[in-house]
mmCIF file of C-alpha atoms in Angstrom:
data_model
loop_
_atom_site.group_PDB
_atom_site.id
_atom_site.type_symbol
_atom_site.label_atom_id
_atom_site.label_comp_id
_atom_site.label_asym_id
_atom_site.label_seq_id
_atom_site.Cartn_x
_atom_site.Cartn_y
_atom_site.Cartn_z
ATOM 1 C CA MET A 1138 37.554 -8.081 -17.744
ATOM 2 C CA PRO A 1139 39.651 -7.337 -20.821
ATOM 3 C CA LEU A 1140 37.895 -6.090 -23.904
ATOM 4 C CA LEU A 1141 36.710 -8.760 -26.293
ATOM 5 C CA THR A 1142 39.075 -8.497 -29.231
ATOM 6 C CA ASP A 1143 36.954 -10.897 -31.298
ATOM 7 C CA PRO A 1144 33.473 -11.063 -29.739
ATOM 8 C CA ALA A 1145 31.948 -13.117 -32.547
ATOM 9 C CA ALA A 1146 34.653 -15.745 -32.110
ATOM 10 C CA ALA A 1147 34.116 -15.710 -28.343
ATOM 11 C CA ALA A 1148 30.392 -16.341 -28.822
ATOM 12 C CA GLY A 1149 31.281 -19.071 -31.300
ATOM 13 C CA LEU A 1150 33.045 -21.060 -28.582
ATOM 14 C CA VAL A 1151 29.590 -22.158 -27.392
ATOM 15 C CA THR A 1152 27.536 -24.708 -29.292
ATOM 16 C CA ARG A 1153 23.790 -24.429 -28.737
ATOM 17 C CA GLU A 1154 20.924 -26.893 -28.952
ATOM 18 C CA ILE A 1155 17.191 -26.696 -28.285
ATOM 19 C CA ARG A 1156 14.961 -29.703 -27.808
ATOM 20 C CA ALA A 1157 11.488 -30.492 -26.507
ATOM 21 C CA GLY A 1158 10.908 -32.269 -23.211
ATOM 22 C CA SER A 1159 8.280 -32.956 -20.582
ATOM 23 C CA ARG A 1160 8.034 -33.166 -16.799
ATOM 24 C CA GLU A 1161 5.057 -34.673 -15.008
ATOM 25 C CA GLY A 1162 3.025 -34.407 -18.191
ATOM 26 C CA ASN A 1163 3.876 -30.744 -18.796
ATOM 27 C CA SER A 1164 5.725 -29.593 -21.914
ATOM 28 C CA THR A 1165 9.190 -28.144 -21.452
ATOM 29 C CA ARG A 1166 11.893 -26.713 -23.680
ATOM 30 C CA ILE A 1167 15.485 -27.637 -23.030
ATOM 31 C CA ALA A 1168 18.370 -25.279 -23.791
ATOM 32 C CA VAL A 1169 21.779 -26.935 -24.068
ATOM 33 C CA ALA A 1170 25.052 -24.992 -24.145
ATOM 34 C CA ARG A 1171 28.450 -26.644 -24.541
ATOM 35 C CA ARG A 1172 31.895 -25.092 -24.313
ATOM 36 C CA THR A 1173 35.337 -26.610 -23.891
ATOM 37 C CA TYR A 1174 37.772 -24.859 -21.554
ATOM 38 C CA PRO A 1175 41.571 -25.347 -21.663
ATOM 39 C CA THR A 1176 41.804 -26.559 -18.079
ATOM 40 C CA GLY A 1177 41.534 -29.783 -16.107
ATOM 41 C CA GLN A 1178 38.252 -31.240 -14.923
ATOM 42 C CA LYS A 1179 39.107 -30.693 -11.246
ATOM 43 C CA ASP A 1180 39.881 -27.005 -11.782
ATOM 44 C CA LEU A 1181 36.676 -26.438 -13.749
ATOM 45 C CA TRP A 1182 34.624 -28.315 -11.155
ATOM 46 C CA GLU A 1183 36.028 -26.133 -8.374
ATOM 47 C CA ALA A 1184 35.291 -22.951 -10.323
ATOM 48 C CA LEU A 1185 31.681 -24.077 -10.699
ATOM 49 C CA THR A 1186 31.010 -25.376 -7.203
ATOM 50 C CA SER A 1187 33.307 -23.571 -4.765
ATOM 51 C CA ALA A 1188 31.607 -20.858 -2.715
ATOM 52 C CA GLU A 1189 34.949 -19.053 -2.730
ATOM 53 C CA ARG A 1190 35.427 -19.129 -6.526
ATOM 54 C CA LEU A 1191 31.866 -18.677 -7.798
ATOM 55 C CA PRO A 1192 31.784 -14.930 -6.988
ATOM 56 C CA ARG A 1193 34.932 -14.413 -9.066
ATOM 57 C CA TRP A 1194 33.007 -14.980 -12.296
ATOM 58 C CA PHE A 1195 29.304 -15.364 -11.424
ATOM 59 C CA LEU A 1196 27.597 -14.502 -8.110
ATOM 60 C CA PRO A 1197 28.076 -15.024 -4.378
ATOM 61 C CA VAL A 1198 26.330 -18.170 -3.154
ATOM 62 C CA SER A 1199 25.096 -19.194 0.271
ATOM 63 C CA GLY A 1200 23.379 -22.225 1.759
ATOM 64 C CA GLU A 1201 24.149 -25.916 1.989
ATOM 65 C CA LEU A 1202 26.060 -26.930 -1.137
ATOM 66 C CA GLU A 1203 25.337 -30.633 -0.819
ATOM 67 C CA VAL A 1204 22.667 -33.038 -2.024
ATOM 68 C CA GLY A 1205 19.343 -32.108 -0.455
ATOM 69 C CA GLY A 1206 20.585 -28.704 0.654
ATOM 70 C CA ARG A 1207 19.231 -25.366 -0.475
ATOM 71 C CA TYR A 1208 21.461 -22.782 -2.136
ATOM 72 C CA GLN A 1209 20.863 -19.114 -2.924
ATOM 73 C CA LEU A 1210 22.691 -17.005 -5.487
ATOM 74 C CA GLU A 1211 22.835 -13.371 -4.440
ATOM 75 C CA GLY A 1212 20.117 -11.412 -6.249
ATOM 76 C CA ASN A 1213 19.280 -14.356 -8.489
ATOM 77 C CA ALA A 1214 18.009 -17.922 -8.359
ATOM 78 C CA GLY A 1215 17.991 -20.374 -5.493
ATOM 79 C CA GLY A 1216 16.896 -23.971 -5.217
ATOM 80 C CA VAL A 1217 17.735 -27.478 -4.098
ATOM 81 C CA VAL A 1218 20.850 -29.480 -4.920
ATOM 82 C CA GLU A 1219 19.367 -32.655 -6.399
ATOM 83 C CA GLU A 1220 22.495 -34.473 -7.551
ATOM 84 C CA CYS A 1221 26.249 -34.206 -7.147
ATOM 85 C CA GLN A 1222 28.798 -36.567 -8.660
ATOM 86 C CA GLU A 1223 32.148 -34.856 -8.161
ATOM 87 C CA PRO A 1224 33.816 -33.985 -10.489
ATOM 88 C CA GLN A 1225 31.503 -35.033 -13.328
ATOM 89 C CA ARG A 1226 27.987 -33.728 -12.804
ATOM 90 C CA PHE A 1227 25.608 -31.769 -10.607
ATOM 91 C CA ALA A 1228 21.902 -30.964 -10.889
ATOM 92 C CA VAL A 1229 19.857 -28.308 -9.093
ATOM 93 C CA THR A 1230 16.412 -26.807 -9.223
ATOM 94 C CA TRP A 1231 16.474 -23.234 -10.513
ATOM 95 C CA GLU A 1232 13.838 -21.190 -8.678
ATOM 96 C CA PHE A 1233 13.402 -17.515 -9.527
ATOM 97 C CA GLY A 1234 10.485 -15.104 -9.730
ATOM 98 C CA GLY A 1235 7.971 -17.715 -8.623
ATOM 99 C CA HIS A 1236 8.995 -20.126 -11.398
ATOM 100 C CA MET A 1237 10.889 -23.403 -11.218
ATOM 101 C CA SER A 1238 13.169 -24.919 -13.823
ATOM 102 C CA TRP A 1239 16.003 -27.443 -13.716
ATOM 103 C CA LEU A 1240 19.718 -27.068 -14.347
ATOM 104 C CA THR A 1241 22.216 -29.862 -14.956
ATOM 105 C CA VAL A 1242 25.934 -29.347 -15.578
ATOM 106 C CA THR A 1243 28.139 -32.183 -16.825
ATOM 107 C CA LEU A 1244 31.924 -32.127 -17.267
ATOM 108 C CA SER A 1245 33.885 -34.478 -19.513
ATOM 109 C CA GLN A 1246 37.387 -34.636 -20.933
ATOM 110 C CA ASP A 1247 37.730 -33.115 -24.385
ATOM 111 C CA GLY A 1248 41.238 -33.516 -25.736
ATOM 112 C CA SER A 1249 43.564 -31.597 -23.437
ATOM 113 C CA GLY A 1250 40.657 -29.582 -22.022
ATOM 114 C CA THR A 1251 37.312 -30.116 -20.336
ATOM 115 C CA GLN A 1252 33.901 -29.785 -21.938
ATOM 116 C CA LEU A 1253 31.135 -28.182 -19.915
ATOM 117 C CA GLU A 1254 27.592 -29.116 -20.918
ATOM 118 C CA LEU A 1255 24.879 -26.960 -19.362
ATOM 119 C CA VAL A 1256 21.273 -28.170 -19.700
ATOM 120 C CA HIS A 1257 18.474 -25.825 -18.602
ATOM 121 C CA GLU A 1258 14.950 -27.251 -18.790
ATOM 122 C CA ALA A 1259 11.928 -25.026 -18.204
ATOM 123 C CA PRO A 1260 8.142 -25.208 -18.640
ATOM 124 C CA VAL A 1261 6.937 -23.585 -21.837
ATOM 125 C CA ASP A 1262 5.438 -20.106 -21.535
ATOM 126 C CA PRO A 1263 4.055 -19.654 -25.076
ATOM 127 C CA GLN A 1264 3.894 -15.865 -24.782
ATOM 128 C CA MET A 1265 7.456 -15.517 -23.522
ATOM 129 C CA TRP A 1266 8.744 -18.001 -26.091
ATOM 130 C CA GLU A 1267 7.041 -16.111 -28.914
ATOM 131 C CA GLN A 1268 8.472 -12.819 -27.690
ATOM 132 C CA PHE A 1269 12.051 -13.850 -26.870
ATOM 133 C CA GLY A 1270 12.590 -17.497 -27.846
ATOM 134 C CA PRO A 1271 15.368 -19.390 -26.055
ATOM 135 C CA GLY A 1272 17.716 -16.409 -26.105
ATOM 136 C CA ALA A 1273 16.118 -14.835 -23.030
ATOM 137 C CA VAL A 1274 17.718 -17.578 -20.942
ATOM 138 C CA GLY A 1275 20.419 -18.636 -23.365
ATOM 139 C CA VAL A 1276 22.183 -15.294 -23.752
ATOM 140 C CA GLY A 1277 22.386 -14.991 -19.977
ATOM 141 C CA TRP A 1278 24.196 -18.310 -19.836
ATOM 142 C CA ASP A 1279 26.457 -17.236 -22.711
ATOM 143 C CA LEU A 1280 27.533 -14.209 -20.680
ATOM 144 C CA ALA A 1281 28.136 -16.381 -17.617
ATOM 145 C CA LEU A 1282 30.221 -18.861 -19.618
ATOM 146 C CA LEU A 1283 32.208 -15.936 -21.001
ATOM 147 C CA GLY A 1284 32.977 -14.719 -17.488
ATOM 148 C CA LEU A 1285 33.958 -18.241 -16.462
ATOM 149 C CA GLY A 1286 36.369 -18.433 -19.388
ATOM 150 C CA ILE A 1287 38.018 -15.145 -18.463
ATOM 151 C CA HIS A 1288 38.387 -16.241 -14.843
ATOM 152 C CA LEU A 1289 39.954 -19.549 -15.858
ATOM 153 C CA GLU A 1290 42.308 -17.843 -18.302
ATOM 154 C CA THR A 1291 43.498 -15.112 -15.945
ATOM 155 C CA GLY A 1292 43.028 -16.720 -12.543
ATOM 156 C CA GLU A 1293 41.552 -13.413 -11.419
ATOM 157 C CA ALA A 1294 38.062 -12.249 -10.510
ATOM 158 C CA VAL A 1295 36.010 -10.629 -13.260
ATOM 159 C CA ASP A 1296 35.470 -6.939 -12.454
ATOM 160 C CA PRO A 1297 31.696 -6.683 -11.755
ATOM 161 C CA GLU A 1298 31.491 -3.094 -12.996
ATOM 162 C CA VAL A 1299 33.158 -3.985 -16.285
ATOM 163 C CA ALA A 1300 30.935 -7.070 -16.667
ATOM 164 C CA MET A 1301 27.771 -5.071 -15.981
ATOM 165 C CA SER A 1302 28.706 -2.473 -18.603
ATOM 166 C CA LEU A 1303 29.803 -4.956 -21.283
ATOM 167 C CA HIS A 1304 26.479 -4.645 -23.121
ATOM 168 C CA THR A 1305 27.103 -0.917 -23.668
ATOM 169 C CA THR A 1306 30.257 -1.544 -25.717
ATOM 170 C CA PRO A 1307 30.452 -2.396 -29.429
ATOM 171 C CA GLU A 1308 32.226 -5.642 -28.533
ATOM 172 C CA GLY A 1309 29.518 -6.568 -26.053
ATOM 173 C CA LEU A 1310 26.763 -5.820 -28.555
ATOM 174 C CA THR A 1311 28.437 -8.048 -31.139
ATOM 175 C CA PHE A 1312 28.806 -10.842 -28.587
ATOM 176 C CA ILE A 1313 25.148 -10.625 -27.526
ATOM 177 C CA ARG A 1314 23.910 -10.428 -31.114
ATOM 178 C CA THR A 1315 25.976 -13.437 -32.177
ATOM 179 C CA ALA A 1316 24.786 -15.454 -29.176
ATOM 180 C CA ALA A 1317 21.116 -14.522 -29.668
ATOM 181 C CA GLU A 1318 21.264 -15.442 -33.348
ATOM 182 C CA GLY A 1319 22.912 -18.727 -32.389
ATOM 183 C CA TRP A 1320 19.983 -19.548 -30.102
ATOM 184 C CA ALA A 1321 17.545 -18.625 -32.882
ATOM 185 C CA ASP A 1322 19.334 -21.043 -35.216
ATOM 186 C CA ALA A 1323 19.103 -23.759 -32.549
ATOM 187 C CA ALA A 1324 15.352 -23.153 -32.178
ATOM 188 C CA ILE A 1325 14.901 -23.335 -35.954
ATOM 189 C CA ALA A 1326 16.776 -26.636 -36.010
ATOM 190 C CA ASP A 1327 14.266 -27.876 -33.420
ATOM 191 C CA GLY A 1328 11.346 -26.895 -35.652
ATOM 192 C CA ASP A 1329 10.561 -23.262 -34.844
ATOM 193 C CA ASP A 1330 9.470 -20.949 -37.658
ATOM 194 C CA PRO A 1331 12.584 -19.128 -38.948
ATOM 195 C CA THR A 1332 10.959 -15.704 -39.200
ATOM 196 C CA ALA A 1333 9.496 -15.942 -35.708
ATOM 197 C CA ALA A 1334 12.784 -17.228 -34.290
ATOM 198 C CA HIS A 1335 14.840 -14.381 -35.752
ATOM 199 C CA THR A 1336 12.242 -11.807 -34.680
ATOM 200 C CA ALA A 1337 12.447 -13.177 -31.138
ATOM 201 C CA ALA A 1338 16.253 -12.980 -31.314
ATOM 202 C CA GLU A 1339 16.087 -9.305 -32.234
ATOM 203 C CA GLN A 1340 13.833 -8.656 -29.242
ATOM 204 C CA THR A 1341 16.244 -10.553 -27.014
ATOM 205 C CA ILE A 1342 19.107 -8.381 -28.269
ATOM 206 C CA VAL A 1343 17.123 -5.237 -27.428
ATOM 207 C CA PHE A 1344 16.332 -6.637 -23.970
ATOM 208 C CA TYR A 1345 20.000 -7.280 -23.169
ATOM 209 C CA THR A 1346 21.421 -4.070 -24.627
ATOM 210 C CA THR A 1347 18.888 -1.365 -23.749
ATOM 211 C CA GLU A 1348 19.633 0.694 -20.664
ATOM 212 C CA PRO A 1349 16.625 1.429 -18.371
ATOM 213 C CA GLU A 1350 15.349 4.964 -18.704
ATOM 214 C CA ALA A 1351 16.529 7.304 -15.962
ATOM 215 C CA GLY A 1352 13.871 7.691 -13.306
ATOM 216 C CA ALA A 1353 11.847 4.761 -14.618
ATOM 217 C CA GLU A 1354 9.826 2.999 -11.959
ATOM 218 C CA SER A 1355 10.785 -0.562 -11.160
#
């Protein structure tokens, strides 16, 4: 992965939205991230859904990548493929750490490029929301969308070691800070208290940029 020459601008390629929702009578919060990539819809769809291309910018995936099948991302979430309308839209459950949420990705033409809209809906955990706000999930997606952009631009796989150490660089810190503040602004636009939202953003930044202490127990 090349160094980010303008990390704030890179983070600014994503537009962010937060809104309230509900599933089966339970309150949810919905994080929406949109970014337009300078490539065709077919190419972007393949980068998102191909078991051969996903590891180049995200994670290896296994399972049945078809409606009703279960998938598993290596070391991360798994779930069920609930919908697939190639090359416009897919929806999956997002199951990790004993919790379930829902992910929908929609592609649409945007000028000469393709817009990706990622919608992640999750039940509200008031304590986690107060501590981190939407950035806990949102910044992770920002980093994934960054890796996707680099893969599409270069045609190459993102170096995992470089990606994993990005947060230790000044450019990475600026990217994460800009993204976290963007999610705070989106939460404020949805009605969250500004002071609480920015405090949560600062805690999200610390979470993403602090290295675990050597010898710390997991």
